[in-house]
C-alpha positions as semicolon CSV with decimal commas, in nm:
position;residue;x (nm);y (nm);z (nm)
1;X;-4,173;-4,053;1,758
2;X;-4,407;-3,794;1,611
3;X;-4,239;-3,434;1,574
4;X;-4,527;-3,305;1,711
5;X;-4,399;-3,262;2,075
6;X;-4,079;-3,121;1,978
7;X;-4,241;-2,831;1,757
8;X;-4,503;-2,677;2,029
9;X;-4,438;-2,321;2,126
10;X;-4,193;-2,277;2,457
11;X;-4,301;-2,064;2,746
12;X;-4,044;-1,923;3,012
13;X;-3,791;-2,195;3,072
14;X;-4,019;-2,451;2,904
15;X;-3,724;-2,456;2,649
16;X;-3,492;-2,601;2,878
17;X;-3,608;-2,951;2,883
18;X;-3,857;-2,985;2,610
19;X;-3,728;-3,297;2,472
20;X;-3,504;-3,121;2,199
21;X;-3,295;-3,395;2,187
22;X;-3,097;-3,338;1,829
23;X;-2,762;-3,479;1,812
24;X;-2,468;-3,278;1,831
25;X;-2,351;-3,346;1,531
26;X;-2,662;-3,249;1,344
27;X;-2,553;-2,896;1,410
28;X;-2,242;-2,965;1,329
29;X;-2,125;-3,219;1,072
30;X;-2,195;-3,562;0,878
31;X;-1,990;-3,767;1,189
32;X;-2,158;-4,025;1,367
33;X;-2,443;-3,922;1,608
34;X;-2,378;-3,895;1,988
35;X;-2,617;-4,014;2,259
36;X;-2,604;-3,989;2,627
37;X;-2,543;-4,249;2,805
38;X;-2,650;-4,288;3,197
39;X;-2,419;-4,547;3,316
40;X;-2,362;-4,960;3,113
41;X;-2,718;-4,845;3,204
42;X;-2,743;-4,836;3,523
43;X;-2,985;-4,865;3,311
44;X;-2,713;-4,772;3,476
45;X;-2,770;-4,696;3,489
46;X;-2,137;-5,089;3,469
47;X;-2,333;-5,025;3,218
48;X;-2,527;-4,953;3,458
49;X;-2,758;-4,664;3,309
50;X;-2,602;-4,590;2,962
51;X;-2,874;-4,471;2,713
52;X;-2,884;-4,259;2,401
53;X;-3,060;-3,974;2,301
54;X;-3,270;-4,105;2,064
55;X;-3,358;-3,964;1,660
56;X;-3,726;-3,833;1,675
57;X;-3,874;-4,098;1,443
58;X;-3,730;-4,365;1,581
59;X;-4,033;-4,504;1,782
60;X;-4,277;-4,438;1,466
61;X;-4,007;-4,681;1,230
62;X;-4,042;-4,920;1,531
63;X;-4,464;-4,974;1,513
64;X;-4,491;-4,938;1,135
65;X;-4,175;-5,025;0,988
66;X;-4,227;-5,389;0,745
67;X;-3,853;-5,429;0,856
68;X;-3,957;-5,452;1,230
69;X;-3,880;-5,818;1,236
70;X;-3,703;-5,912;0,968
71;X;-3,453;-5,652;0,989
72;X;-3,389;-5,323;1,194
73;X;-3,372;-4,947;1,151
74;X;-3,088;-4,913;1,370
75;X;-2,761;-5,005;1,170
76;X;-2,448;-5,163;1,322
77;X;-2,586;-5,502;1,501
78;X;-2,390;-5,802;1,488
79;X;-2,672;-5,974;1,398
80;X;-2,735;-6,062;1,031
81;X;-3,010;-5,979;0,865
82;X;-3,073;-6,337;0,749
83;X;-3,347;-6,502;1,047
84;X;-3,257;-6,833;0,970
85;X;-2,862;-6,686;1,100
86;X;-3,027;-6,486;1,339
87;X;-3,261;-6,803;1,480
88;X;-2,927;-7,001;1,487
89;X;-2,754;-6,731;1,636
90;X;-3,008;-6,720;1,919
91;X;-2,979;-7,080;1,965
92;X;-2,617;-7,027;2,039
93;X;-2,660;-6,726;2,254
94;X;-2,854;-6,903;2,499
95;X;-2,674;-7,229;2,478
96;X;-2,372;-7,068;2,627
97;X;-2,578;-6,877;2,856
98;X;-2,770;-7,139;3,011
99;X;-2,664;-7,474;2,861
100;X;-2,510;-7,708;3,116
101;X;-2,161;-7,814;2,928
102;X;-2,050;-7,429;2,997
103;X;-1,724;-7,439;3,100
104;X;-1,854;-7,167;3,351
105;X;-2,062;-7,403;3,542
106;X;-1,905;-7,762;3,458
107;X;-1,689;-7,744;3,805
108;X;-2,007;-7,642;3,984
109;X;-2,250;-7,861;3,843
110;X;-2,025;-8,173;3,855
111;X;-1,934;-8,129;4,237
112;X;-2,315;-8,116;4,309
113;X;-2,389;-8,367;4,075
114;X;-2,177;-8,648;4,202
115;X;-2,368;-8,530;4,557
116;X;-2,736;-8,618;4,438
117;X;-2,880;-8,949;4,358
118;X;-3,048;-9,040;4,095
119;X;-3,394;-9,121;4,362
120;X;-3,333;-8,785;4,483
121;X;-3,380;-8,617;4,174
122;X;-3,651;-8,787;4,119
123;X;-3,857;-8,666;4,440
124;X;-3,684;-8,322;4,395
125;X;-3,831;-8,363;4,044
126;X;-4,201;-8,441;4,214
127;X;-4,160;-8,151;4,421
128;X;-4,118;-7,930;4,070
129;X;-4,477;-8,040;4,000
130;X;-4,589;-7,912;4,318
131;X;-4,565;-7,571;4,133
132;X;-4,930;-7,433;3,976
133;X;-4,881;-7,398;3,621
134;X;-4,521;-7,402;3,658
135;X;-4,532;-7,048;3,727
136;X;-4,152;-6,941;3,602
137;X;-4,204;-6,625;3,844
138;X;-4,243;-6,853;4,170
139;X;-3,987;-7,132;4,082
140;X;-3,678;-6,835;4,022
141;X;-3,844;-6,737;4,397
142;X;-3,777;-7,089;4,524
143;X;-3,427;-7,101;4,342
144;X;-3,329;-6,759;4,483
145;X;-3,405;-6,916;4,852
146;X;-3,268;-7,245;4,817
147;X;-2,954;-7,051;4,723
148;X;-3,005;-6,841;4,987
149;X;-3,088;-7,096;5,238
150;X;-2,742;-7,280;5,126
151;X;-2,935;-7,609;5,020
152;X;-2,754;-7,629;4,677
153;X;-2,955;-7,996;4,580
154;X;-3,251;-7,803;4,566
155;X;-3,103;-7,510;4,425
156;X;-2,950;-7,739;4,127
157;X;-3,232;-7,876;4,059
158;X;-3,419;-7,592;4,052
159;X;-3,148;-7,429;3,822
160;X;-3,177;-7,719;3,582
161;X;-3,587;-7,670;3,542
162;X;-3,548;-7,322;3,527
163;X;-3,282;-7,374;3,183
164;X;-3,602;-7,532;2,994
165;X;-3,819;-7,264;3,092
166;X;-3,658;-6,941;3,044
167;X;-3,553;-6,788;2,709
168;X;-3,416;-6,419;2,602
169;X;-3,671;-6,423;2,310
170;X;-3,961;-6,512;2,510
171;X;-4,227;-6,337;2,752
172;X;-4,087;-6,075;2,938
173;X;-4,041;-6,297;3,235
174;X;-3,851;-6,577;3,024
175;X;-3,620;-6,258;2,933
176;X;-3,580;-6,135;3,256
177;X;-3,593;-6,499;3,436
178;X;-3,245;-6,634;3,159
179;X;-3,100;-6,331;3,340
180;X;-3,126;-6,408;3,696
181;X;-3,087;-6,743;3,618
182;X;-2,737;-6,674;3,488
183;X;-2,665;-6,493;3,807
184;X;-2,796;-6,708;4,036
185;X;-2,565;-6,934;3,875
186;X;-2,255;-6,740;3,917
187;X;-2,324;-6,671;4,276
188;X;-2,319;-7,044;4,353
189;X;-2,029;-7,040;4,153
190;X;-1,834;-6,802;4,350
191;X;-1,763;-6,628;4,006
192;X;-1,994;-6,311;4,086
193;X;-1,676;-6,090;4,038
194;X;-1,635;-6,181;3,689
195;X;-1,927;-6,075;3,574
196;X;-1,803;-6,083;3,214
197;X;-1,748;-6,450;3,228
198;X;-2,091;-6,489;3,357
199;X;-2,246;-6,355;3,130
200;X;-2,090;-6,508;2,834
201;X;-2,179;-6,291;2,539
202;X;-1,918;-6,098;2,319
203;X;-1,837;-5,785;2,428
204;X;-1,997;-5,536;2,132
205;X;-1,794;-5,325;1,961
206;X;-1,821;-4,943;2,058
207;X;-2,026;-4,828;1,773
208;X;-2,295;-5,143;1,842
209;X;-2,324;-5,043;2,234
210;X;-2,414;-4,649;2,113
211;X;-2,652;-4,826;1,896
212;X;-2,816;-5,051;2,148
213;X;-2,853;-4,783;2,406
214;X;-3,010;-4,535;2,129
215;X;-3,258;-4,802;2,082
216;X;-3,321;-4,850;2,487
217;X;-3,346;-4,434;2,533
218;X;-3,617;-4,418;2,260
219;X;-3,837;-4,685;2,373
220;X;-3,844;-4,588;2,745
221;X;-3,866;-4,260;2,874
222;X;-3,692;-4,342;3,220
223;X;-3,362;-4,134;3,095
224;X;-3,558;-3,857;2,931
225;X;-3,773;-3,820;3,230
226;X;-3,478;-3,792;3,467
227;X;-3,286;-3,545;3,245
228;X;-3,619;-3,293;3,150
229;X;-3,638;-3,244;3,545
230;X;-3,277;-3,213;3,565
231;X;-3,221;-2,945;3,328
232;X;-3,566;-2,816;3,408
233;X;-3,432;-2,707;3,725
234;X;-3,134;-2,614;3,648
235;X;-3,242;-2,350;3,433
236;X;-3,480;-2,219;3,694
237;X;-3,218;-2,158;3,944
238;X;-3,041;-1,998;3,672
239;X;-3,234;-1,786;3,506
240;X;-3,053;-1,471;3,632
241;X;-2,750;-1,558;3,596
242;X;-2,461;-1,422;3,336
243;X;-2,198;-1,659;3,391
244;X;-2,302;-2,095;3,473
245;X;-2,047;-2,370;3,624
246;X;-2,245;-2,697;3,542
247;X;-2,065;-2,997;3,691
248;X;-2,176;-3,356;3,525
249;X;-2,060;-3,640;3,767
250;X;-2,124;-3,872;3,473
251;X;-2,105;-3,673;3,112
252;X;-2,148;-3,992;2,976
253;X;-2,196;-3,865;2,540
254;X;-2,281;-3,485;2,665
255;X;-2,607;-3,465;2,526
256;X;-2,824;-3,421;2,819
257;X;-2,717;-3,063;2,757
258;X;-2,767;-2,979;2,413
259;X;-3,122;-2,862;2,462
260;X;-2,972;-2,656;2,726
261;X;-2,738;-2,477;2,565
262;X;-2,999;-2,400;2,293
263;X;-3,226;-2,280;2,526
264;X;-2,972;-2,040;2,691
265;X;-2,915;-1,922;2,303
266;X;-3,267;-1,800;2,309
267;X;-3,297;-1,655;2,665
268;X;-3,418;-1,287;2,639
269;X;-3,132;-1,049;2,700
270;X;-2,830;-1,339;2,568
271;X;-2,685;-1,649;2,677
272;X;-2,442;-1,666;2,982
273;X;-2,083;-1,760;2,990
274;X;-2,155;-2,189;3,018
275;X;-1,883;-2,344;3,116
276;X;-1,916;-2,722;3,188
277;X;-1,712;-2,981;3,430
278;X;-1,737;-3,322;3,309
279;X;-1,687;-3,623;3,484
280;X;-1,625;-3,960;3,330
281;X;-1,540;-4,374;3,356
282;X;-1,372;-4,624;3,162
283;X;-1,751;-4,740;3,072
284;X;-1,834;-4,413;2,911
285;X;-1,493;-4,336;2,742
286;X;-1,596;-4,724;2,564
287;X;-1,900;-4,621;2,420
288;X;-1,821;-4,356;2,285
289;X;-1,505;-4,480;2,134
290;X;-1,285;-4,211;2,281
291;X;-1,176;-3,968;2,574
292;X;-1,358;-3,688;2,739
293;X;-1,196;-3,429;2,440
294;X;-1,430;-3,576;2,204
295;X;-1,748;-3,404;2,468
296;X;-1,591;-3,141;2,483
297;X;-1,545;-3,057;2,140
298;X;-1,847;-3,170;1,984
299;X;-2,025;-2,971;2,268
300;X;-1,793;-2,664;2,205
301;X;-1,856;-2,667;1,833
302;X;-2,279;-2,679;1,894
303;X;-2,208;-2,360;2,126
304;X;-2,027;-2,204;1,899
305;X;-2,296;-2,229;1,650
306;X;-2,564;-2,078;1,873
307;X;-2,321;-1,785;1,957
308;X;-2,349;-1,929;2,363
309;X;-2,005;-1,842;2,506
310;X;-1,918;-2,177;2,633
311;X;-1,589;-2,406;2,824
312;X;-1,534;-2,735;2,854
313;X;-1,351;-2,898;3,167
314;X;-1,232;-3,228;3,136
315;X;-1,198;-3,490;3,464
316;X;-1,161;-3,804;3,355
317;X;-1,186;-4,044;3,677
318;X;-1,449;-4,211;3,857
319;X;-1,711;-4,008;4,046
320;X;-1,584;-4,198;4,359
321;X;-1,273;-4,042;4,334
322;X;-1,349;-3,710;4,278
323;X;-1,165;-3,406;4,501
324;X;-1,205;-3,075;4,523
325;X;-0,893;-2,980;4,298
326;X;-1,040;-3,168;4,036
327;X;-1,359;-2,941;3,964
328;X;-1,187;-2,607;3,889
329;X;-1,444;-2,386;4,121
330;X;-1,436;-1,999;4,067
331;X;-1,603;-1,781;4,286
332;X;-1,759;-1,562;3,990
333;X;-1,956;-1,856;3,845
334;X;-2,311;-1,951;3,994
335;X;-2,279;-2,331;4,022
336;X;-2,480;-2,631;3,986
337;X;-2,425;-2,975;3,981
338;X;-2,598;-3,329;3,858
339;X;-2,599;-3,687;3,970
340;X;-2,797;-3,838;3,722
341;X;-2,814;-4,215;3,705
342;X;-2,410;-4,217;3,902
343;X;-2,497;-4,208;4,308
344;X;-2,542;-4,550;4,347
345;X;-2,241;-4,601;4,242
346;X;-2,060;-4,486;4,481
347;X;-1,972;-4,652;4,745
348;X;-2,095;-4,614;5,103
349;X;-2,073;-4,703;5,503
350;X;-2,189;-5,040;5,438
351;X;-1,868;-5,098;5,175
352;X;-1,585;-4,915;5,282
353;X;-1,488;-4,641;5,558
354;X;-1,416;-4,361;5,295
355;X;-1,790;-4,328;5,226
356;X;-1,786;-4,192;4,900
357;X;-2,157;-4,134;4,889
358;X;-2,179;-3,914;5,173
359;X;-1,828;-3,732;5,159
360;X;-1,948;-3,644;4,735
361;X;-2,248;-3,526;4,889
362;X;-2,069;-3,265;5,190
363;X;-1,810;-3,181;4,991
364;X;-2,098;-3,056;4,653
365;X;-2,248;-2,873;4,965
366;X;-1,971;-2,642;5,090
367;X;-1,974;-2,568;4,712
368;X;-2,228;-2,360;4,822
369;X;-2,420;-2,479;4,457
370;X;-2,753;-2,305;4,382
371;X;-2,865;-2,637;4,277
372;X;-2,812;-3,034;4,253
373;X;-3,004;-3,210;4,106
374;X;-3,054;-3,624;4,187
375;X;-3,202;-3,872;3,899
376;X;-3,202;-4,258;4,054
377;X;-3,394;-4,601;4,035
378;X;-3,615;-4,608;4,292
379;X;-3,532;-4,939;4,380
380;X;-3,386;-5,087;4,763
381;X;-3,092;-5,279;4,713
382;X;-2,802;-5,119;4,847
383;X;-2,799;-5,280;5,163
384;X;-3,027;-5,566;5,167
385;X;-2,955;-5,926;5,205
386;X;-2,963;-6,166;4,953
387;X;-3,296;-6,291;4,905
388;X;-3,466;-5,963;4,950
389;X;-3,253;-5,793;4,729
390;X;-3,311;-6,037;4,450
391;X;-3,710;-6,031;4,538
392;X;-3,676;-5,617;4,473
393;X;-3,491;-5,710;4,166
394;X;-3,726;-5,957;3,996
395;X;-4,024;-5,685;4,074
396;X;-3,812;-5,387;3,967
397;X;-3,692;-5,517;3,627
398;X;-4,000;-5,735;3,525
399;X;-4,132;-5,408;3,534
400;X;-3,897;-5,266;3,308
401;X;-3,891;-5,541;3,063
402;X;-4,276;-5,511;3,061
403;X;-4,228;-5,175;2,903
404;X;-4,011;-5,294;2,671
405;X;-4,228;-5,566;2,545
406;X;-4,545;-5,258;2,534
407;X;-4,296;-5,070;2,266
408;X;-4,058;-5,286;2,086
409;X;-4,219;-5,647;1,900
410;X;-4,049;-5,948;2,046
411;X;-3,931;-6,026;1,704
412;X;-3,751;-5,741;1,685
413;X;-3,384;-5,826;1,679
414;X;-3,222;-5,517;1,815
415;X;-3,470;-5,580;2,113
416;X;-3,223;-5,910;2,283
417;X;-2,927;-5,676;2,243
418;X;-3,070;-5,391;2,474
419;X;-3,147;-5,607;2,712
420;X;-2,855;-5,825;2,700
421;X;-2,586;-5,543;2,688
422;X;-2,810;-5,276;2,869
423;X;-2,968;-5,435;3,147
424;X;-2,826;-5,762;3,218
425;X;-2,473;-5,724;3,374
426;X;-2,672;-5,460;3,618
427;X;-2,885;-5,779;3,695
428;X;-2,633;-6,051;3,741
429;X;-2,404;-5,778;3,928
430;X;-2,709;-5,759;4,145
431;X;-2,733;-6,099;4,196
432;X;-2,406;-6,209;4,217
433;X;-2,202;-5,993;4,415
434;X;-2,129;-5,880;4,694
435;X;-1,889;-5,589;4,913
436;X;-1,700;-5,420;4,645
437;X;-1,763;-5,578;4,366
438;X;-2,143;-5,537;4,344
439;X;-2,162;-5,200;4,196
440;X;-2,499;-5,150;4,131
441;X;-2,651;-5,062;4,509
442;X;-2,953;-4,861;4,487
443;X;-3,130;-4,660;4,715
444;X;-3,501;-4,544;4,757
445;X;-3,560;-4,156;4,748
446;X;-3,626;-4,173;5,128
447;X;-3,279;-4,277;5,174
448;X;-3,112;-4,052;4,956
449;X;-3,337;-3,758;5,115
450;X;-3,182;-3,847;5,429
451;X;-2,813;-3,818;5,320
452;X;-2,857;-3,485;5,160
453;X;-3,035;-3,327;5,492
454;X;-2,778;-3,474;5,657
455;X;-2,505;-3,304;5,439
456;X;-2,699;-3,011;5,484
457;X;-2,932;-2,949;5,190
458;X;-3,258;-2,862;5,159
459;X;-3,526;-2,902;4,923
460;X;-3,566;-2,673;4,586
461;X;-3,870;-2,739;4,463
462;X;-3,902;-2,860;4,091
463;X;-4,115;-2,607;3,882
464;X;-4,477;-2,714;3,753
465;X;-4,413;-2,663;3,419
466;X;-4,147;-2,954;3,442
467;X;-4,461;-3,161;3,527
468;X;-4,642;-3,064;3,255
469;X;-4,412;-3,145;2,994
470;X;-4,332;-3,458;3,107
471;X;-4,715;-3,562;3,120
472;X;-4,691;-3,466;2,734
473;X;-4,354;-3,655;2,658
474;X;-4,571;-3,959;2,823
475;X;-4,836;-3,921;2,575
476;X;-4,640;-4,088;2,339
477;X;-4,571;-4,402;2,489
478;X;-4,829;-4,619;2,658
479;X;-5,075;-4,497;2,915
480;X;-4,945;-4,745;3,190
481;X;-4,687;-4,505;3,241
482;X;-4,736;-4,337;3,514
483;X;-4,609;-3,945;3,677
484;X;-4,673;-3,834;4,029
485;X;-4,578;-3,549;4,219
486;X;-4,525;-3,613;4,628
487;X;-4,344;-3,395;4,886
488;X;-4,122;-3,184;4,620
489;X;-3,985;-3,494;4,397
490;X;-4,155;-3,668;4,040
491;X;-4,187;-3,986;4,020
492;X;-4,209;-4,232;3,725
493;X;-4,366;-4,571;3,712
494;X;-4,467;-4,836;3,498
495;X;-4,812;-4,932;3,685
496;X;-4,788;-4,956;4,018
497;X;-4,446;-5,014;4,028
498;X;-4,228;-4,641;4,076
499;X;-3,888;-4,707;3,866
500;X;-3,740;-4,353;3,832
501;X;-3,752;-4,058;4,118
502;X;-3,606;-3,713;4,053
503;X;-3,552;-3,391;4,282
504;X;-3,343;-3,076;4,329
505;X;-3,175;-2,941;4,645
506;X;-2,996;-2,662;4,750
């Protein structure tokens, strides 16, 4: 990415989410480079988010680099460098994936089996045909129903054309379709809850995950977008303040705040006293190869060095199972807190009686915060059925793997691991669970305006200039990105699909 954006003059709070985002340690020392990570990103975004903050030339080495296919400026794959290993390796990857022999399926597809004659494959076979072009989008349609509809011959038959036609080094949809294949599959299975066994690929090593969400926070700016209009208006509502309780329900790496605490370095008449509450998972703690002391310090040290008076508050637990005890409130500090990328997450009404979505949201509010601010996929499947769930699904990520395929060559090797390790458990989770187990259970702004009216907030309207600078950030990726502004929240969308909605309340 050119450096052009990050060197433009800053006006008024401007400097609170211009995209300044340096790693920590570039302030501080030669250790390795930390990134922040939504959730085993969601996107998740359970990997559910989890993204880094990217180097600034990274996109630039993407488009022009000679080594865009036959190697990669990211280090740390465990992919070799050799394509004819790589090509093999591939080969492999989806064998296990999608090749019928999997010990995975072999129970499943040799019950069914035994069940359909040979003449019946044949006129399910006939029916295939029936399909113009073979469209892969309308054939994963008719697999999602047969599965839904319970008629499994169908369904396996479907499944078996569908391994010939999908591939996680083809078109976006043959990336996205080997996907939801795979969790189609382990739904019929009745192995949605091991979503590690369904997806059969090797777990990557902590320093490999950092790497492969760096690559997926440079190339889309879905996590940059949500955290500019966080910390935008966070440092609105702050502005006047001398002394600044942030509370992070997912800290993730920590660096969605580095441009903030520079920016409080250069507010006119001194920083405030910044102390920050950070909230973690298991997921997090991973990638980063460590415990929340490892945020904490690296964020304390970059404080230090811009003379911000700064604390660091560990709580290392789920968001779910937050209390009041945990967050270390004092009356003297002007609070805010930020659900970026974690709500959905949480479990509501429709999963179990605590209502952790709600009873997060009442308790933040007798906080009495002067902000919180909410990043999420605008995307409906938190309480749908099956088969309209997956039909959000398929339009929500061919979306995002669209954009992918508008920024990072299909040859490019790092580009399979991103997908695989960033977005596809969140897809086969999706897909093949259900009640507690299916973790990723999104909601569309409407929804989550309701729930915080009904826990008492009310709007706080984001500031124009967050607008602005966001329409610049956009300028360098492609112009089917898309920003719009509509009663108080931003929106961003690839086309005409909306993937990311942000607000503020108070």
């Amino acid at each position: 990415m050119s450096n052009t954006l990050y060197d433009q003059p800053v006006q008024k709070a401007e400097a609170y989410y211009l995209p300044q985002f340096q790693t920590l340690d570039s302030h501080l020392s030669g250790n390795q480079s930390i990134y922040h990570s939504p959730s085993t990103t969601s996107f998740s975004s359970n990997g559910n988010s989890i993204c880094h903050q990217a180097s600034q030339t990274y996109l630039s080495d993407v488009r022009q680099s000679p080594e865009t296919n036959d190697g990669s400026p990211i280090s740390g794959s465990c992919i070799t460098d050799d394509v004819n290993d790589f090509m093999h390796k591939l080969k492999e990857l989806e064998t296990v994936m999608l090749g019928p022999d999997s010990d995975f399926l072999e129970c499943y597809d040799n019950s069914l089996s035994s069940n359909i004659a040979s003449q019946e494959i044949d006129s399910w076979r006939q029916m295939m045909e029936a399909f113009p072009r073979r469209d892969l989008k309308q054939i994963l349609i008719a697999c999602a129903k047969a599965v839904s509809d319970g008629e499994l011959q169908t369904a396996q038959v479907l499944i078996s054309e569908l391994r010939q036609m999908v591939s996680v080094s083809g078109e976006p949809m043959q990336r996205l379709g080997a996907y939801i294949l795979e969790g189609l599959v382990a739904r019929l299975a009745k192995s949605g809850s091991s979503i590690c066994k369904s997806l059969r690929c090797k777990e990557p090593a902590s320093y490999e995950l950092l790497s492969y969400m760096h690559v997926l926070y440079e190339i889309c700016p879905y996590f940059k977008f949500g955290y500019m209009s966080a910390n935008g208006a966070i440092a609105e509502a702050m502005k006047d303040e001398n002394r600044v309780h942030i509370i992070d329900f997912q800290i993730a790496q920590g660096s969605q705040w580095v441009p903030m605490i520079q920016a409080f370095a250069a507010r006119p008449g001194g920083p405030p006293h910044i102390r920050i509450t950070g909230i973690d998972d298991s997921t997090s703690a991973y990638a980063r190869g460590g415990g929340l002391n490892i945020v904490g310090q690296r964020l304390s040290k970059l404080a230090n060095t811009f003379k911000v008076p700064f604390e660091f508050h560990a709580a290392a637990m789920s968001g779910s199972d937050v209390q009041l005890e945990n967050l270390g409130i004092r009356s003297s500090e002007a609070l805010a807190v930020n659900f970026a990328f974690t709500l959905h997450h949480m479990p509501d009404e429709s999963v179990s009686t605590e209502n952790h979505r709600d009873r997060l949201l009442r308790m933040v509010k007798n906080l009495n915060p002067k902000v919180v601010t909410l990043v999420e996929q605008e995307s409906n499947t938190n309480t749908a059925a099956f088969f309209p769930r997956f039909l959000e699904t398929l339009d929500y990520y061919t979306a995002m793997f669209e954009s992918i395929d508008m920024t990072l060559p299909r040859g490019h090797k790092e580009r399979i691991h991103v997908e695989q390790h960033c977005l596809a458990r969140d897809v086969v989770n999706i897909i093949a669970c259900e009640g507690v187990e299916r973790v990723e259970r999104h909601e569309l702004l409407g929804k989550w305006k309701l729930r915080f009216r009904m826990a008492g907030f009310s709007p706080y309207p984001l500031s124009s200039l967050v607008n602005a600078t966001i329409k610049t950030l956009l300028e360098s990726y492609s112009d089917k990105y898309r920003l719009e502004e509509s009663d108080g929240a931003l929106y961003l969308g690839w086309m005409n699909r909306d993937l990311v909605a942000s607000c503020a309340w108070k």
